[in-house]
XYZ file of C-alpha atoms in Angstrom:
589
model
C 184.285 93.828 90.950
C 186.722 91.896 93.281
C 187.514 93.764 96.494
C 190.916 92.122 96.543
C 191.993 94.454 93.823
C 191.828 97.473 96.224
C 194.005 98.537 99.174
C 192.822 101.333 101.523
C 193.587 104.804 100.251
C 194.958 107.542 102.403
C 192.550 110.436 102.418
C 194.977 112.864 104.067
C 197.502 112.625 101.218
C 194.801 112.678 98.583
C 195.583 109.265 97.244
C 193.903 108.062 94.087
C 194.419 105.077 91.795
C 195.511 105.205 88.225
C 195.409 102.415 85.533
C 198.296 101.667 83.236
C 196.492 100.522 80.025
C 198.878 98.004 78.406
C 199.771 98.376 74.829
C 197.929 96.337 72.277
C 196.066 96.362 69.004
C 192.435 96.547 68.084
C 191.872 92.912 68.889
C 192.668 90.903 72.022
C 191.725 91.228 75.740
C 192.171 94.607 77.517
C 194.907 94.358 80.153
C 195.829 97.028 82.637
C 197.346 97.411 86.033
C 196.435 99.534 89.040
C 198.833 102.050 90.628
C 198.218 104.195 93.734
C 199.498 107.787 93.687
C 199.217 110.969 95.716
C 197.705 113.921 93.923
C 200.185 116.208 95.804
C 203.064 114.647 93.862
C 201.632 115.750 90.558
C 201.358 112.424 88.735
C 201.053 112.569 84.950
C 197.812 110.968 83.671
C 194.733 111.479 81.538
C 191.129 111.248 82.748
C 188.284 109.559 80.984
C 184.846 111.205 80.735
C 182.178 108.715 79.616
C 178.691 107.184 80.192
C 178.842 103.952 82.060
C 175.981 102.399 80.128
C 173.723 99.452 81.058
C 175.513 97.734 84.061
C 173.946 94.467 83.003
C 175.620 94.342 79.600
C 179.388 93.864 80.290
C 182.585 92.641 78.813
C 185.734 91.221 80.434
C 188.976 93.025 80.918
C 192.063 91.933 83.071
C 193.225 94.171 85.986
C 196.349 93.082 87.803
C 195.907 89.568 86.553
C 192.258 89.311 87.612
C 189.453 89.115 85.087
C 186.726 91.564 85.928
C 183.499 92.739 84.105
C 183.066 96.319 82.978
C 180.333 97.948 80.961
C 180.532 97.422 77.205
C 180.952 101.187 76.631
C 183.867 101.432 78.897
C 185.568 98.311 77.394
C 185.051 99.899 73.945
C 186.572 103.130 75.274
C 189.736 101.428 76.543
C 190.057 99.510 73.261
C 189.970 102.610 71.283
C 192.347 104.540 73.758
C 194.809 101.708 73.795
C 198.176 102.422 72.171
C 200.098 99.897 69.989
C 203.570 100.909 71.089
C 203.430 101.954 74.756
C 201.204 101.913 77.792
C 198.755 104.889 78.590
C 198.062 106.053 82.116
C 194.383 107.049 82.776
C 191.974 107.726 85.664
C 188.760 105.827 85.140
C 186.194 106.017 87.905
C 184.665 102.643 87.435
C 188.052 100.846 87.871
C 190.090 103.404 89.961
C 187.407 103.749 92.581
C 186.186 100.837 94.723
C 182.508 101.199 93.939
C 181.463 98.808 96.626
C 183.077 100.916 99.380
C 180.644 103.750 100.200
C 183.168 105.592 102.366
C 185.669 105.513 99.602
C 183.247 106.669 97.006
C 182.356 109.655 99.223
C 186.037 110.546 99.760
C 186.887 110.274 96.017
C 183.979 112.603 95.061
C 185.624 115.233 97.204
C 188.624 114.979 95.071
C 187.015 115.161 91.692
C 187.981 118.854 91.200
C 191.576 117.975 91.798
C 191.394 114.797 89.707
C 190.188 116.469 86.520
C 191.939 119.814 86.796
C 195.332 118.120 87.381
C 194.926 115.613 84.442
C 197.071 116.581 81.530
C 194.093 115.965 79.320
C 190.492 114.602 79.463
C 189.004 112.452 76.879
C 185.268 112.657 76.398
C 184.364 109.337 75.035
C 181.120 109.434 72.840
C 181.186 105.723 71.880
C 182.131 103.836 68.581
C 181.789 105.326 65.154
C 178.287 105.885 63.817
C 176.877 106.635 60.415
C 177.231 110.272 60.962
C 180.061 110.704 63.382
C 182.825 111.435 60.852
C 180.633 113.950 58.997
C 179.747 115.644 62.283
C 183.343 116.040 63.378
C 184.215 117.373 59.961
C 181.242 119.842 60.138
C 182.406 121.087 63.500
C 185.805 121.745 62.123
C 184.416 123.542 59.173
C 182.009 125.703 61.274
C 184.754 126.639 63.630
C 186.731 127.815 60.595
C 183.789 129.938 59.688
C 185.158 132.440 62.281
C 187.985 132.718 59.624
C 186.058 132.557 56.441
C 189.155 132.201 54.235
C 189.876 128.846 55.976
C 186.421 127.310 55.712
C 186.667 126.124 52.104
C 189.830 124.140 52.820
C 187.692 121.540 54.715
C 184.868 120.934 52.179
C 184.408 123.488 49.328
C 180.871 122.284 48.543
C 179.596 122.574 52.121
C 181.596 125.802 52.455
C 179.596 127.364 49.693
C 176.382 126.331 51.272
C 177.391 127.834 54.597
C 178.131 131.219 53.300
C 176.711 133.925 55.565
C 174.129 135.203 53.020
C 172.073 132.011 53.035
C 171.091 129.454 55.657
C 172.086 125.805 55.401
C 169.654 122.984 54.525
C 168.492 121.079 57.549
C 170.133 117.927 56.106
C 173.506 119.754 56.256
C 173.256 120.096 60.042
C 171.593 116.779 60.778
C 174.944 115.052 61.663
C 175.362 117.617 64.390
C 171.997 116.810 65.804
C 172.919 113.092 65.719
C 176.036 113.926 67.653
C 174.223 116.000 70.157
C 171.759 113.263 70.872
C 174.590 111.115 72.312
C 173.891 110.304 75.908
C 177.267 111.733 77.042
C 175.752 115.212 76.813
C 173.025 114.236 79.451
C 175.189 112.675 82.180
C 175.413 114.793 85.329
C 179.143 114.178 86.010
C 180.073 115.473 82.510
C 179.467 119.068 83.569
C 182.325 119.172 86.071
C 184.573 117.067 83.863
C 184.087 119.491 81.011
C 184.459 122.601 83.180
C 187.576 121.461 85.027
C 189.664 120.022 82.195
C 192.821 121.875 81.380
C 192.632 120.216 77.862
C 189.546 118.454 76.489
C 188.774 116.582 73.352
C 185.856 114.545 72.404
C 186.433 111.136 70.728
C 183.964 108.955 68.946
C 185.619 105.856 67.580
C 188.935 107.028 66.307
C 187.633 110.465 65.378
C 188.640 113.385 67.580
C 187.746 117.001 67.975
C 189.006 119.587 70.442
C 186.566 121.376 72.696
C 187.770 124.698 71.488
C 186.666 123.675 68.044
C 183.078 122.797 69.359
C 182.953 126.145 71.118
C 183.958 128.127 67.903
C 181.512 126.007 65.744
C 178.609 126.679 68.129
C 179.528 130.374 68.402
C 179.543 130.743 64.582
C 176.233 128.888 64.204
C 174.655 131.069 66.862
C 175.635 134.369 65.345
C 174.851 133.254 61.740
C 171.414 131.899 62.810
C 170.543 135.395 64.164
C 171.610 136.937 60.834
C 169.751 134.370 58.753
C 166.488 134.904 60.663
C 166.864 138.685 60.235
C 167.631 138.366 56.526
C 164.726 135.976 55.897
C 162.278 137.648 58.240
C 159.382 137.302 55.853
C 159.869 133.585 55.630
C 160.975 132.294 59.060
C 163.370 129.522 59.084
C 161.384 127.427 61.312
C 162.887 123.995 60.737
C 166.509 125.189 60.506
C 166.022 127.459 63.613
C 164.496 124.557 65.565
C 167.421 122.251 64.553
C 170.028 124.893 65.570
C 168.207 125.445 68.828
C 168.385 121.674 69.565
C 172.128 121.667 68.886
C 172.792 124.894 70.866
C 170.549 123.719 73.752
C 172.555 120.563 74.228
C 175.915 122.220 74.242
C 175.471 125.765 75.530
C 175.260 124.884 79.222
C 178.586 123.191 79.096
C 180.121 126.258 77.207
C 178.829 128.457 79.869
C 180.235 126.594 82.771
C 183.617 125.849 81.228
C 183.904 129.629 80.355
C 182.976 130.694 83.840
C 184.382 128.074 86.222
C 186.095 129.773 89.218
C 183.954 132.971 88.630
C 182.203 133.740 91.924
C 179.357 135.337 90.204
C 178.269 132.194 88.422
C 179.564 129.579 90.832
C 176.793 129.838 93.437
C 175.379 126.413 94.407
C 171.783 127.259 93.389
C 172.833 128.567 90.053
C 174.832 125.406 89.279
C 172.250 122.984 90.609
C 169.538 124.852 88.455
C 171.617 125.060 85.378
C 172.211 121.267 85.250
C 168.901 120.035 86.685
C 167.995 118.350 83.353
C 171.051 116.097 83.403
C 170.804 112.366 84.313
C 172.387 110.106 86.824
C 171.803 106.490 88.182
C 171.956 107.641 91.764
C 169.739 110.552 92.639
C 172.199 111.742 95.221
C 174.523 112.654 92.364
C 172.260 115.420 91.413
C 174.069 117.232 94.320
C 177.297 115.331 94.644
C 177.998 115.262 90.820
C 178.066 119.179 90.752
C 180.018 119.867 94.052
C 183.308 120.444 92.249
C 181.687 123.443 90.379
C 180.617 125.272 93.478
C 182.529 127.344 95.997
C 181.858 127.529 99.741
C 179.055 124.944 99.631
C 179.114 123.191 102.972
C 178.122 119.726 101.742
C 180.308 116.676 101.973
C 179.393 113.588 99.915
C 178.021 110.755 101.973
C 176.535 107.827 100.184
C 175.240 106.323 103.391
C 172.538 109.019 103.640
C 169.087 108.728 102.033
C 168.257 111.016 99.056
C 165.735 112.977 101.134
C 168.452 113.978 103.708
C 170.929 114.850 100.954
C 168.466 117.220 99.283
C 167.393 118.874 102.537
C 171.003 119.427 103.642
C 171.831 120.887 100.168
C 168.843 123.358 100.302
C 169.699 124.502 103.734
C 173.393 124.802 102.888
C 172.509 126.946 99.800
C 170.605 129.352 101.854
C 173.413 129.637 104.296
C 175.983 130.071 101.689
C 174.196 132.842 99.690
C 172.184 134.529 102.395
C 169.305 134.388 99.868
C 166.277 132.162 99.282
C 167.114 131.500 95.640
C 167.060 127.801 96.134
C 163.402 127.870 97.061
C 162.600 128.767 93.476
C 163.409 125.260 92.472
C 160.954 123.565 94.868
C 157.735 122.169 93.512
C 154.399 122.163 95.341
C 153.027 119.124 93.453
C 155.801 117.464 91.402
C 158.018 115.377 93.730
C 159.436 111.798 93.558
C 160.574 111.874 97.182
C 158.677 112.823 100.274
C 160.226 116.142 101.091
C 159.375 119.273 103.021
C 157.634 121.740 100.799
C 160.675 124.112 100.794
C 163.150 121.449 99.543
C 163.730 121.056 95.828
C 163.337 117.497 94.401
C 166.368 117.574 92.069
C 165.476 114.134 90.758
C 162.513 115.785 88.963
C 164.217 117.018 85.679
C 161.729 119.648 84.750
C 158.984 121.456 86.587
C 155.917 122.323 84.523
C 155.168 125.981 85.062
C 158.212 127.112 87.123
C 157.535 128.677 90.486
C 159.392 131.749 89.333
C 157.107 134.393 87.841
C 159.472 134.771 84.842
C 162.169 132.821 83.143
C 165.580 134.083 84.366
C 168.194 134.155 81.504
C 171.655 134.180 83.155
C 171.935 135.092 86.794
C 170.740 138.728 86.953
C 168.552 139.778 89.787
C 165.710 142.143 88.800
C 163.882 142.723 92.162
C 164.697 143.438 95.841
C 161.402 142.850 97.753
C 163.549 142.202 101.020
C 166.087 144.968 100.182
C 169.363 143.966 101.875
C 167.842 141.707 104.590
C 169.762 138.441 104.420
C 168.259 135.061 104.980
C 169.224 133.447 108.393
C 167.571 130.067 108.210
C 167.366 127.879 111.310
C 165.688 124.841 112.575
C 163.019 124.779 115.221
C 163.152 122.258 118.038
C 160.691 120.104 116.168
C 162.827 120.234 112.948
C 160.941 122.847 110.850
C 162.669 125.445 108.896
C 162.242 128.923 110.351
C 162.573 132.004 108.176
C 161.836 135.589 109.139
C 159.885 138.173 107.288
C 156.615 140.095 107.101
C 153.125 139.141 105.845
C 151.579 141.620 103.458
C 148.174 140.263 102.504
C 145.862 137.299 101.864
C 144.715 136.099 98.468
C 141.063 136.491 98.091
C 140.635 136.086 94.340
C 142.422 134.026 91.634
C 141.917 133.610 87.882
C 142.028 130.326 85.947
C 145.333 128.922 85.052
C 146.874 130.066 81.663
C 147.463 126.496 80.319
C 148.291 127.126 76.514
C 151.666 125.757 75.583
C 154.166 128.588 75.548
C 156.251 128.677 72.374
C 158.690 131.603 72.287
C 159.958 130.596 68.779
C 156.628 131.635 67.121
C 157.335 135.038 65.734
C 153.871 136.060 64.351
C 151.023 135.159 66.670
C 152.417 133.871 69.941
C 149.536 132.301 71.973
C 146.661 134.662 71.207
C 144.151 132.896 73.370
C 146.476 132.878 76.452
C 147.379 136.538 75.975
C 143.738 137.668 75.490
C 142.722 135.746 78.586
C 145.432 137.294 80.675
C 144.562 140.859 79.675
C 140.858 140.060 80.264
C 141.433 138.596 83.655
C 143.723 141.322 84.845
C 141.173 143.946 83.740
C 138.545 142.180 85.941
C 140.910 142.200 89.025
C 141.845 145.864 88.474
C 138.166 146.845 88.213
C 137.341 145.057 91.394
C 140.192 146.707 93.155
C 139.332 150.135 91.764
C 142.634 150.470 89.882
C 142.891 152.511 86.688
C 146.474 152.566 85.283
C 147.681 151.469 81.933
C 151.235 151.278 83.187
C 150.017 149.017 86.162
C 148.430 146.701 83.663
C 151.426 146.560 81.267
C 153.889 145.870 84.059
C 151.814 143.158 85.699
C 151.152 141.458 82.264
C 154.908 140.902 81.753
C 155.736 140.333 85.357
C 157.740 143.530 85.134
C 160.533 142.013 83.100
C 161.348 142.170 79.435
C 164.111 141.025 77.182
C 166.490 143.659 75.932
C 166.775 143.450 72.127
C 170.368 144.769 72.161
C 172.087 143.263 75.148
C 169.908 140.078 74.897
C 169.398 140.025 78.585
C 166.308 140.278 80.747
C 165.637 143.671 82.542
C 162.990 145.780 84.137
C 160.968 147.602 81.451
C 161.778 151.217 80.773
C 159.234 153.859 79.752
C 159.987 153.292 76.199
C 159.249 149.608 76.400
C 155.737 150.465 77.716
C 154.950 152.895 74.877
C 152.375 150.410 73.692
C 148.720 150.900 72.722
C 146.564 148.254 74.315
C 144.063 148.612 71.620
C 146.719 147.819 69.002
C 147.755 144.906 71.289
C 144.213 143.532 70.966
C 144.327 143.788 67.171
C 147.737 142.081 66.888
C 146.847 139.011 69.007
C 143.681 138.368 67.143
C 145.008 138.859 63.542
C 147.898 137.977 61.174
C 149.323 141.566 61.633
C 153.081 141.283 62.389
C 153.947 143.466 65.416
C 156.921 145.840 65.505
C 160.015 144.830 67.524
C 158.835 146.529 70.706
C 155.393 144.919 70.671
C 156.936 141.631 69.729
C 159.232 141.561 72.696
C 156.292 142.630 74.966
C 154.061 139.884 73.703
C 156.856 137.187 74.141
C 157.537 138.580 77.775
C 153.870 138.371 78.492
C 153.696 134.798 77.299
C 156.594 133.811 79.573
C 155.103 135.636 82.696
C 151.558 134.255 82.253
C 152.184 130.698 81.129
C 150.877 128.101 83.673
C 150.236 130.690 86.392
C 147.282 132.565 87.900
C 146.679 136.215 88.420
C 145.442 137.121 91.885
C 144.229 139.897 94.171
C 144.606 140.320 97.985
C 142.473 141.626 100.789
C 144.631 144.856 100.555
C 143.850 145.318 96.888
C 147.333 144.111 95.809
C 147.462 142.407 92.385
C 150.172 140.010 91.104
C 151.070 136.769 89.372
C 151.660 133.461 91.257
C 152.004 129.744 90.596
C 149.243 127.703 89.246
C 148.739 126.057 92.697
C 147.668 129.272 94.655
C 144.209 129.529 96.049
C 142.196 131.877 98.209
C 143.403 132.101 101.745
C 147.089 131.766 100.857
C 149.340 134.280 102.546
C 151.628 136.631 100.650
C 154.780 137.520 102.531
C 158.130 138.985 102.092
C 160.918 136.876 103.587
C 164.541 137.870 104.398
C 166.694 136.882 101.538
C 163.845 136.722 99.119
C 164.195 138.748 95.920
C 160.410 138.301 95.288
C 157.484 137.725 97.727
C 156.371 134.195 98.495
C 153.076 132.491 98.722
C 152.573 130.336 101.928
C 149.699 128.102 102.865
C 148.788 127.634 106.479
C 148.714 124.050 107.796
C 145.998 122.749 109.983
C 147.029 123.055 113.738
C 148.562 119.953 115.256
C 146.568 119.711 118.581
C 148.966 116.896 119.757
C 152.091 119.107 119.613
C 153.572 120.891 122.469
C 153.745 124.010 120.407
C 150.333 123.777 118.777
C 150.016 127.606 118.797
C 152.857 128.014 116.249
C 151.584 128.700 112.742
C 153.098 126.306 110.219
C 153.084 126.843 106.449
C 153.740 125.059 103.322
C 155.666 126.852 100.641
C 153.569 127.303 97.484
C 155.988 129.425 95.493
C 157.205 132.880 94.359
C 154.945 135.693 93.319
C 155.161 139.015 91.577
C 153.113 141.702 93.395
C 152.888 145.227 91.918
C 154.165 147.908 94.302
C 156.243 145.829 96.682
C 159.113 144.512 94.456
C 161.549 147.095 95.615
C 161.417 146.739 99.366
C 158.333 148.795 100.009
C 156.967 146.134 102.364
C 159.943 146.040 104.606
C 160.538 149.815 105.019
C 159.395 149.805 108.669
C 161.645 146.845 109.394
C 164.590 148.567 107.921
C 163.853 151.653 109.891
C 163.510 149.775 113.182
C 159.890 150.695 113.665
C 158.478 147.192 113.209
C 159.480 143.642 114.091
C 160.036 140.576 111.922
C 157.744 137.607 112.155
C 158.801 133.851 112.291
C 157.516 131.567 109.538
C 157.734 127.826 110.231
C 157.814 125.927 106.964
C 157.073 122.234 106.792
């Protein structure tokens, strides 16, 4: 794009550029003009939220008399947004920001929160019409009206009859929604903040439009109805329909969460946001951080596109620890799966998913279940040689590990979830307990589920109560090896066990402690409790660097989190809290 189009923007007055999209019909070249405005003066404009598309496939438009090339998807968006009788004022990143000026790009990213929140409306452009788009939009309107059942039939009486609460829909009925949710718009990293910050948002595909509130109501109705259908038809599980609904909800739910909670300090922590949207895509890996900054509060990171990805990710991890006083961000690091050469404690956010998360259980929402460090806050610092230094206490060394539980976890299977995995975990744990001389049924039950279970009423994860552990291990053996359908309590226990054990190892230490760790743990690894850590961590000692001036300093790689029975509520740091013991320094590389 020609640099002559752009004059320097003033950062102090929060200047941005807007385009005036000239009026026109469905045919003819797209023409527009640029205008510089200050956000402080409350300009009136809309903002476009879209996927750039393949940068090598372009179409011409005219900006201030100059012909420039934009992606085909953007040209199509402008063509559909163009009005026939008057101009339309819009903020479009590809045109309004000089993409060749790295300094300007960095400055404008800082303003994203203001740009999208001050816009009178945001248009989520999903592309031209498709075979199913009109049907999908109609279905969203009808499902949303399901919250007011008397209105549903006004949209489509035939479909309304099929969507009556007493019976589930055919998969063919919901297929248009799946097609809609497979649109790449839902996988773009920048969409998260654009959806969350918009004062008014509607999605547009071709000339069809639907308000975001309609999408919210439709998914809410579908979610509640699906629970009812599965209960009503428990003897014949609706596997195909449930899977399809899960796909639809999985695509949209994260956007619903953040739009509903933006500005809420309990959910706006940097790690929570980065983790929630890790699966989203971007063309520049630095945008895995920069593309979400507008959703965080107090996160001391400023966009700088001159920095390499590795430095951006390391700065983000350090800033997250400083901001929260916790080590939550270390949960996202991976011992083996990295695209970039990073220290072991720095998450590689470019990796969309980590097989066998380091966390010993899947966290639903942002609740904290353990307090291994009590109230000791993380105070990270760097050593002179650039290593991360954290404080804590060592509590034992791993001396035995079991094989990895590698069966594929499938929490949607209601009858026989992973019998071989569950039998193996129970057998392995029995062996470790026998070796350690431990005889306790409660001990076994809590370790098997990582001391967390899903509440059937509140639908949140919590520590098991006595009634949750009122389970016969003999009955458990019969259930996982037969077609017998467990009761609700046993069913929840088995699902929690599958989550806790999947792709992890059981271990014991030289102090007869037993727990669950990542698949990458091995004998000789150190178990420690670090300040700011909700759960213990597994560290691996590095070989001494004999050429270093501080060769006597012990350096470690972070292997991951662990669950260790008996130290999850601060027992290991009692002497530290009482002032009768001192903290150790752990240098992480």
